Coordinates of C-alpha atoms in Angstrom, one line a residue:
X1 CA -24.4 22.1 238.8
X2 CA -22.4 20.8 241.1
X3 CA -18.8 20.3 240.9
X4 CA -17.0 16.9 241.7
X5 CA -13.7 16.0 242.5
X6 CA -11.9 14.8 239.1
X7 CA -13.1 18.4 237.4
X8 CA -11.3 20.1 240.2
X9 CA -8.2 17.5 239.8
X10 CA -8.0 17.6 236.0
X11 CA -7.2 21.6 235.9
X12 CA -5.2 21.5 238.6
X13 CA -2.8 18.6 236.8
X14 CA -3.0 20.8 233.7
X15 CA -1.4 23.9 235.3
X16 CA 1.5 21.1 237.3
X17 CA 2.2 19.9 234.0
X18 CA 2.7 23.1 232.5
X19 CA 5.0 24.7 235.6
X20 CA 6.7 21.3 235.4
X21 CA 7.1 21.8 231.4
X22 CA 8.3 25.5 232.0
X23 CA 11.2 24.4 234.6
X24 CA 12.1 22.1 232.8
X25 CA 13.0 24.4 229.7
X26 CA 16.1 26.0 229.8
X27 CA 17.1 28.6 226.7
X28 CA 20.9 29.6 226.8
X29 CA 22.0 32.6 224.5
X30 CA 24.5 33.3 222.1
X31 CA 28.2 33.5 223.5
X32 CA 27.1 31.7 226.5
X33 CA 27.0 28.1 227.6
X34 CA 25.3 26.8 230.9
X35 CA 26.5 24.3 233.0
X36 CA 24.3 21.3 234.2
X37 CA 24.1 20.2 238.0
X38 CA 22.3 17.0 239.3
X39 CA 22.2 17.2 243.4
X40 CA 25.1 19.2 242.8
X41 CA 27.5 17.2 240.7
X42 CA 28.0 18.4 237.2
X43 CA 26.5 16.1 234.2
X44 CA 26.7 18.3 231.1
X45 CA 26.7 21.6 229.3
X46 CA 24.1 23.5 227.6
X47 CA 24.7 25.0 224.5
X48 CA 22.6 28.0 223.2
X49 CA 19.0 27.4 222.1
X50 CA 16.2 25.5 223.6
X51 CA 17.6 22.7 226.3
X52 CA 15.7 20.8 228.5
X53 CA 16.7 19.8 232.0
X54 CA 14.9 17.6 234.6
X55 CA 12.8 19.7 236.4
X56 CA 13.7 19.9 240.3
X57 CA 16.4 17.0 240.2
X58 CA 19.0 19.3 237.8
X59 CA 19.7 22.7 238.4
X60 CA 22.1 25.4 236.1
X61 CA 24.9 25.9 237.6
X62 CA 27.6 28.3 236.2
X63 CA 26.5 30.8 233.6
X64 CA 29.6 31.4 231.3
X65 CA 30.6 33.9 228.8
X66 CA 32.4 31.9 225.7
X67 CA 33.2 35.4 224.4
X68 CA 36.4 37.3 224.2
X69 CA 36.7 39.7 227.7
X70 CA 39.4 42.1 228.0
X71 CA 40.9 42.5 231.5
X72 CA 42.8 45.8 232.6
X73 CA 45.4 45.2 234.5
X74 CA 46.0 48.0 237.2
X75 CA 49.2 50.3 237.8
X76 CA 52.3 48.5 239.4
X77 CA 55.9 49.5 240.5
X78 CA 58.2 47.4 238.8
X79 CA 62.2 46.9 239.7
X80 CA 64.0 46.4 236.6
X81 CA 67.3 44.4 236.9
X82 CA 69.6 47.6 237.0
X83 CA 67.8 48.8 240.4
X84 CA 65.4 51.0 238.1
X85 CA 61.8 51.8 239.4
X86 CA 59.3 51.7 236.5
X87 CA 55.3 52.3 236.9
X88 CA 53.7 49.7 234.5
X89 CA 50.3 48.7 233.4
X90 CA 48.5 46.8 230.8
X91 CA 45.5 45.0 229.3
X92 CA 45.2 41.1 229.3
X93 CA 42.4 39.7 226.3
X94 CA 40.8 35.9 227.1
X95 CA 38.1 33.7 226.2
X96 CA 36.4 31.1 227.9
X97 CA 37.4 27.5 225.5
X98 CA 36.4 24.5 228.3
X99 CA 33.2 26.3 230.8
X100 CA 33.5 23.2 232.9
X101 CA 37.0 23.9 233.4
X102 CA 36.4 27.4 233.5
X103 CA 33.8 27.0 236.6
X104 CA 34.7 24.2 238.7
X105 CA 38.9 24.1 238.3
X106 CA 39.3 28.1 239.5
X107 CA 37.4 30.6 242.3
X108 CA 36.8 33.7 240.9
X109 CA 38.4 33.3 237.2
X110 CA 38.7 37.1 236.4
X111 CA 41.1 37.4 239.8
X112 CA 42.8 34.7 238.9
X113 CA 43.7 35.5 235.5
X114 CA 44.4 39.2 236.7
X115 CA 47.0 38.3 239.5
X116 CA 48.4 35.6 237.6
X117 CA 48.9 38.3 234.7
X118 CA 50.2 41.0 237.1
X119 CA 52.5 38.4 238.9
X120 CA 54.3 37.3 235.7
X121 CA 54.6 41.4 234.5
X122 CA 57.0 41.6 237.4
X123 CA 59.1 38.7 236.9
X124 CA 59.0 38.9 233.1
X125 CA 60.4 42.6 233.3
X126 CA 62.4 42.5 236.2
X127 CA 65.1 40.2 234.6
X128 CA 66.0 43.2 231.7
X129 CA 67.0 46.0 232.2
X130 CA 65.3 49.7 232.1
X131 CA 66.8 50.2 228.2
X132 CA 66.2 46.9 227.3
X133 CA 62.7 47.6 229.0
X134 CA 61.8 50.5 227.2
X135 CA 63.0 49.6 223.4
X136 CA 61.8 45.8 223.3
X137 CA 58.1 46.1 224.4
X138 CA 57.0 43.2 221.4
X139 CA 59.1 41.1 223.3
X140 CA 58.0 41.4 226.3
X141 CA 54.4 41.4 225.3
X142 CA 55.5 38.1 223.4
X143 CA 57.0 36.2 226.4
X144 CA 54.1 37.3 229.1
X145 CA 51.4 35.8 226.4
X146 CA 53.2 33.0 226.4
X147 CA 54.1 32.1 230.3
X148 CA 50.1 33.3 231.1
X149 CA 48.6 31.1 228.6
X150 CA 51.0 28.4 229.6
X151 CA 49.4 28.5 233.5
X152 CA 45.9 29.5 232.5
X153 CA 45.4 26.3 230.2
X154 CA 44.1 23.8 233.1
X155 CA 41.4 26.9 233.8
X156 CA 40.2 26.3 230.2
X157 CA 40.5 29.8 228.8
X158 CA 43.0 30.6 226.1
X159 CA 45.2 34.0 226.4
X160 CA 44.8 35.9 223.0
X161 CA 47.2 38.6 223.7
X162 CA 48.5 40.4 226.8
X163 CA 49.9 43.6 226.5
X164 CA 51.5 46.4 228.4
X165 CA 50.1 49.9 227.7
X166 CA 52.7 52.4 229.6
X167 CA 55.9 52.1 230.8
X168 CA 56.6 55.5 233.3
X169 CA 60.2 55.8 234.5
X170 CA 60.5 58.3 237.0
X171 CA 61.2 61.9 236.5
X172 CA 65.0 62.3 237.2
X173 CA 65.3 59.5 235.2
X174 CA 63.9 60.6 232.2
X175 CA 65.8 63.6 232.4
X176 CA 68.6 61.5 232.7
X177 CA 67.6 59.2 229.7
X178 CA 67.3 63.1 227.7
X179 CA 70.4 64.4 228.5
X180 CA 72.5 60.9 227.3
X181 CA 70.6 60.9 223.8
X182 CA 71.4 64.3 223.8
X183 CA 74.9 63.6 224.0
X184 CA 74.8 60.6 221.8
X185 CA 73.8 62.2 219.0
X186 CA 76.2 64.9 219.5
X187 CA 78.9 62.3 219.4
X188 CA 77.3 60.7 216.0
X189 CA 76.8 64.3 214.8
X190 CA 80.8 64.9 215.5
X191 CA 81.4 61.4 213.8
X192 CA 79.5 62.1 210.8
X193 CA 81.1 65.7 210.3
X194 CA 84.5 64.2 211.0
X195 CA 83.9 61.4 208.3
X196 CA 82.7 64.4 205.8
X197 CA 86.0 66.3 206.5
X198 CA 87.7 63.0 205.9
X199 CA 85.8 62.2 202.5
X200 CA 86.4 65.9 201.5
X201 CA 90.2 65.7 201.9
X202 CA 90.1 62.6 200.1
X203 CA 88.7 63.7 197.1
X204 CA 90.9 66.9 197.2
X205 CA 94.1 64.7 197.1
X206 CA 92.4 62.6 194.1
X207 CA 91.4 66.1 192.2
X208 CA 95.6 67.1 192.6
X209 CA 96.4 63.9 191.8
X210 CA 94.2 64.1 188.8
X211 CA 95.5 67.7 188.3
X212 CA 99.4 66.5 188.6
X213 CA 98.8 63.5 186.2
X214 CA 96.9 65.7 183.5
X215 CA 100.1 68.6 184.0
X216 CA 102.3 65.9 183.3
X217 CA 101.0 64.6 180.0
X218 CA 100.9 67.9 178.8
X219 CA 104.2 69.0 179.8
X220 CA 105.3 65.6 177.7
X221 CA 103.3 66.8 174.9
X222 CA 105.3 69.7 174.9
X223 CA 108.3 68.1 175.4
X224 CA 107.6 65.8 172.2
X225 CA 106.4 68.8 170.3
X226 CA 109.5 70.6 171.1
X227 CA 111.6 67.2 170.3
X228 CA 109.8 67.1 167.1
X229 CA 110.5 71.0 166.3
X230 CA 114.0 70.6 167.1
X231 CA 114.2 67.6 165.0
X232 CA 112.7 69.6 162.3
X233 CA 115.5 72.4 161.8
X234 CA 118.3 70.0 162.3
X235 CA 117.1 68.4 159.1
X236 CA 116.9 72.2 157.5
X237 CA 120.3 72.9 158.8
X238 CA 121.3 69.5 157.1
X239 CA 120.0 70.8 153.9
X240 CA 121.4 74.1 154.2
X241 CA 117.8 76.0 154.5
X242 CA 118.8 79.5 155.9
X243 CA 115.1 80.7 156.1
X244 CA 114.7 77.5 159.0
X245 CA 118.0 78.8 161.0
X246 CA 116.9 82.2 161.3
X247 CA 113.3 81.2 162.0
X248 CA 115.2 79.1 165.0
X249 CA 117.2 81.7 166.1
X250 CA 114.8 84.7 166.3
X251 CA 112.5 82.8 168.1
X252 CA 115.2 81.8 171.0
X253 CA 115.8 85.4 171.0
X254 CA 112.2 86.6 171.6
X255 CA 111.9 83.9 174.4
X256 CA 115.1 85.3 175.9
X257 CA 114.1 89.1 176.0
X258 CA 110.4 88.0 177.0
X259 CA 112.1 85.9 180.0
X260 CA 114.4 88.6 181.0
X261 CA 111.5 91.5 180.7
X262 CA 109.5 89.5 182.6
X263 CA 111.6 88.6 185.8
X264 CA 110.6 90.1 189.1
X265 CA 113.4 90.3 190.5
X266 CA 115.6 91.9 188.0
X267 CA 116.5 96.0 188.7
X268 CA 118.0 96.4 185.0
X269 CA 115.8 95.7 181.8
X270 CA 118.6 94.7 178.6
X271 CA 117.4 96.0 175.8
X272 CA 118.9 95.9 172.1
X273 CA 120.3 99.2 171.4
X274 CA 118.6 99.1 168.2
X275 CA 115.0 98.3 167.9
X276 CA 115.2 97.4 164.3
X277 CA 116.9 94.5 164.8
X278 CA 114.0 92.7 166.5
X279 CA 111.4 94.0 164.1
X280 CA 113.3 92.7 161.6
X281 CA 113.6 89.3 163.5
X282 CA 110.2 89.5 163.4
X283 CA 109.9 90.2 160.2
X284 CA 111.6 87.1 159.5
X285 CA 109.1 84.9 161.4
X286 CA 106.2 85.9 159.4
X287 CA 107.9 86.0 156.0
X288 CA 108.8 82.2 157.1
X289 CA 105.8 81.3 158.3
X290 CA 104.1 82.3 155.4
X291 CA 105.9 80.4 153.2
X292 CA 105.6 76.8 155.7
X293 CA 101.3 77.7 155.6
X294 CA 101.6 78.3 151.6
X295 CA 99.8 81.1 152.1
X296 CA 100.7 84.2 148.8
X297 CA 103.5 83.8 145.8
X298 CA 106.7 83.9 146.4
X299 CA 108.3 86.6 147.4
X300 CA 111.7 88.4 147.1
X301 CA 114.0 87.9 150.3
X302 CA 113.8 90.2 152.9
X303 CA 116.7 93.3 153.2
X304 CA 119.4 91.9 155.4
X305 CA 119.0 93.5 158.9
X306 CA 122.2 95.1 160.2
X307 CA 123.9 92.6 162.9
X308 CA 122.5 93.9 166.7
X309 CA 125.2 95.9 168.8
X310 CA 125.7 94.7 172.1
X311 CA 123.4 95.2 174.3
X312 CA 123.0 98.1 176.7
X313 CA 122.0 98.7 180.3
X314 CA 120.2 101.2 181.8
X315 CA 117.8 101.6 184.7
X316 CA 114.4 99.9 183.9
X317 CA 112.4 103.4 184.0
X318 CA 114.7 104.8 181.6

């Protein structure tokens, strides 16, 4: 059997069909989107899934990741305002927003974002200076995000964060840096102890004051309790009560000989030339003070002592 044109032609339009089918199906993945050419102009973007194109008059042009994509931004010498030489480096995060933008506005995106990045590292942290630098690294972070995202917009990406990673001063200046903490916290460790000495003499005065205060109202007391007992035997002297003067009397006379015994810088001791006459004082005291606390009957008055002798002196061993 012999075989004629149109069965050779029929097959042969199958397979063109089917090539012309396949070229014309375009599938774009996740986290990607595919840019459209016709004769080299751009028409239109494909999203992911299944797209079809027009086989041999549009093309794909740029492939682009929608994605986040870190960028590490290499190690740089940076002159801080105050003449200091810093090493720097950081990390710069973007993601693709506009891919039209993104392909056709910029050459070679990832350069572009990474010199851009590196460009404004040096003029963001050249205008502080190296202690500003080193203690305020959210702010700087802050204000490059801001001035990269800023010039990176017509690109069609959007900045999500940039940040700087190490900050190296060199070595003589960290030593530097070492030896003025050091001293500062010497000076706050001299302030703080000066401020406890301060707080401790402060509360010393306030205890004597407290001290002097509390002697005082006691010495009154005593005053008031003396007032009061002196008050007392005037009105027993006003009634004639004997028992009250004597009472008075030997106890003046006890104080006296207690003072006088007592004195350091005394080199003769008085004594009563007869020791009777102080026991018998004595005697007086409690036979009174028996009677003012109630305590036992009455009793009969005690024997009259004999009147003391003038005193004697002799040496204090004697």
């Amino acid at each position: 059997m012999s075989l004629t044109g149109l069965d050779i032609l029929i097959p042969v339009l199958v397979v063109l069909v089917l090539l012309i089918l396949f070229a014309g199906i375009k599938t774009v993945p996740q986290g990607f989107n595919y840019t459209v050419e016709r004769f080299g102009r751009y028409t239109r973007t494909l999203s992911p899934g299944l797209n079809m194109i027009v086989p041999f008059i549009d093309r794909v042009g740029a492939r682009m990741n929608m994605m986040e994509q870190v960028l590490d931004v290499p190690t740089q010498e940076v002159i801080t305002r105050d003449n200091a030489t810093v090493a720097v480096d950081g990390v710069a995060f973007y993601q693709v927003l506009e891919a039209p933008q993104a392909a056709y506005q910029v050459s070679g995106l990832e350069n572009a974002i990474l010199n851009l990045t590196m460009t404004n590292i040096r003029s963001v942290m050249g205008s502080m200076d190296l202690d500003e630098l080193l203690s305020n690294r959210d702010v700087i972070n802050e204000r490059l995000l801001r001035i990269v995202d800023e010039a990176a917009s017509p690109w069609g990406i959007k900045m999500t964060r940039v940040e700087i990673k190490d900050i190296n001063p060199p070595a003589n200046l960290v030593d530097s840096m070492a030896r003025q903490m050091m001293a500062e916290r010497n000076k706050r460790a001299q302030i703080l102890e000066a401020e406890g000495l301060k707080q401790a003499q402060v509360l010393e005065a306030e205890g004597r004051k407290e001290a002097a205060f509390r002697d005082a109202e006691a010495r009154e007391r005593l005053a008031e309790a003396e007032a009061r007992a002196t008050q007392a035997v005037s009105e027993a002297i006003a009634r004639g009560d004997m028992q009250a003067i004597n009472y008075f009397v030997a106890q003046k006379y006890t104080e006296a000989l207690a003072a006088i015994g007592s004195a350091t810088n005394n080199k003769v001791v008085l004594m009563p030339f007869e020791a009777s006459s102080l026991i018998g004082s004595l005697g007086g005291i409690g036979a009174i003070a028996r009677e003012v606390f109630g305590e036992g009957e009455t009793r009969a008055p005690a024997r009259p002592t004999s009147p003391a002798r003038p005193p004697q002196t002799g040496p204090a061993g004697g």
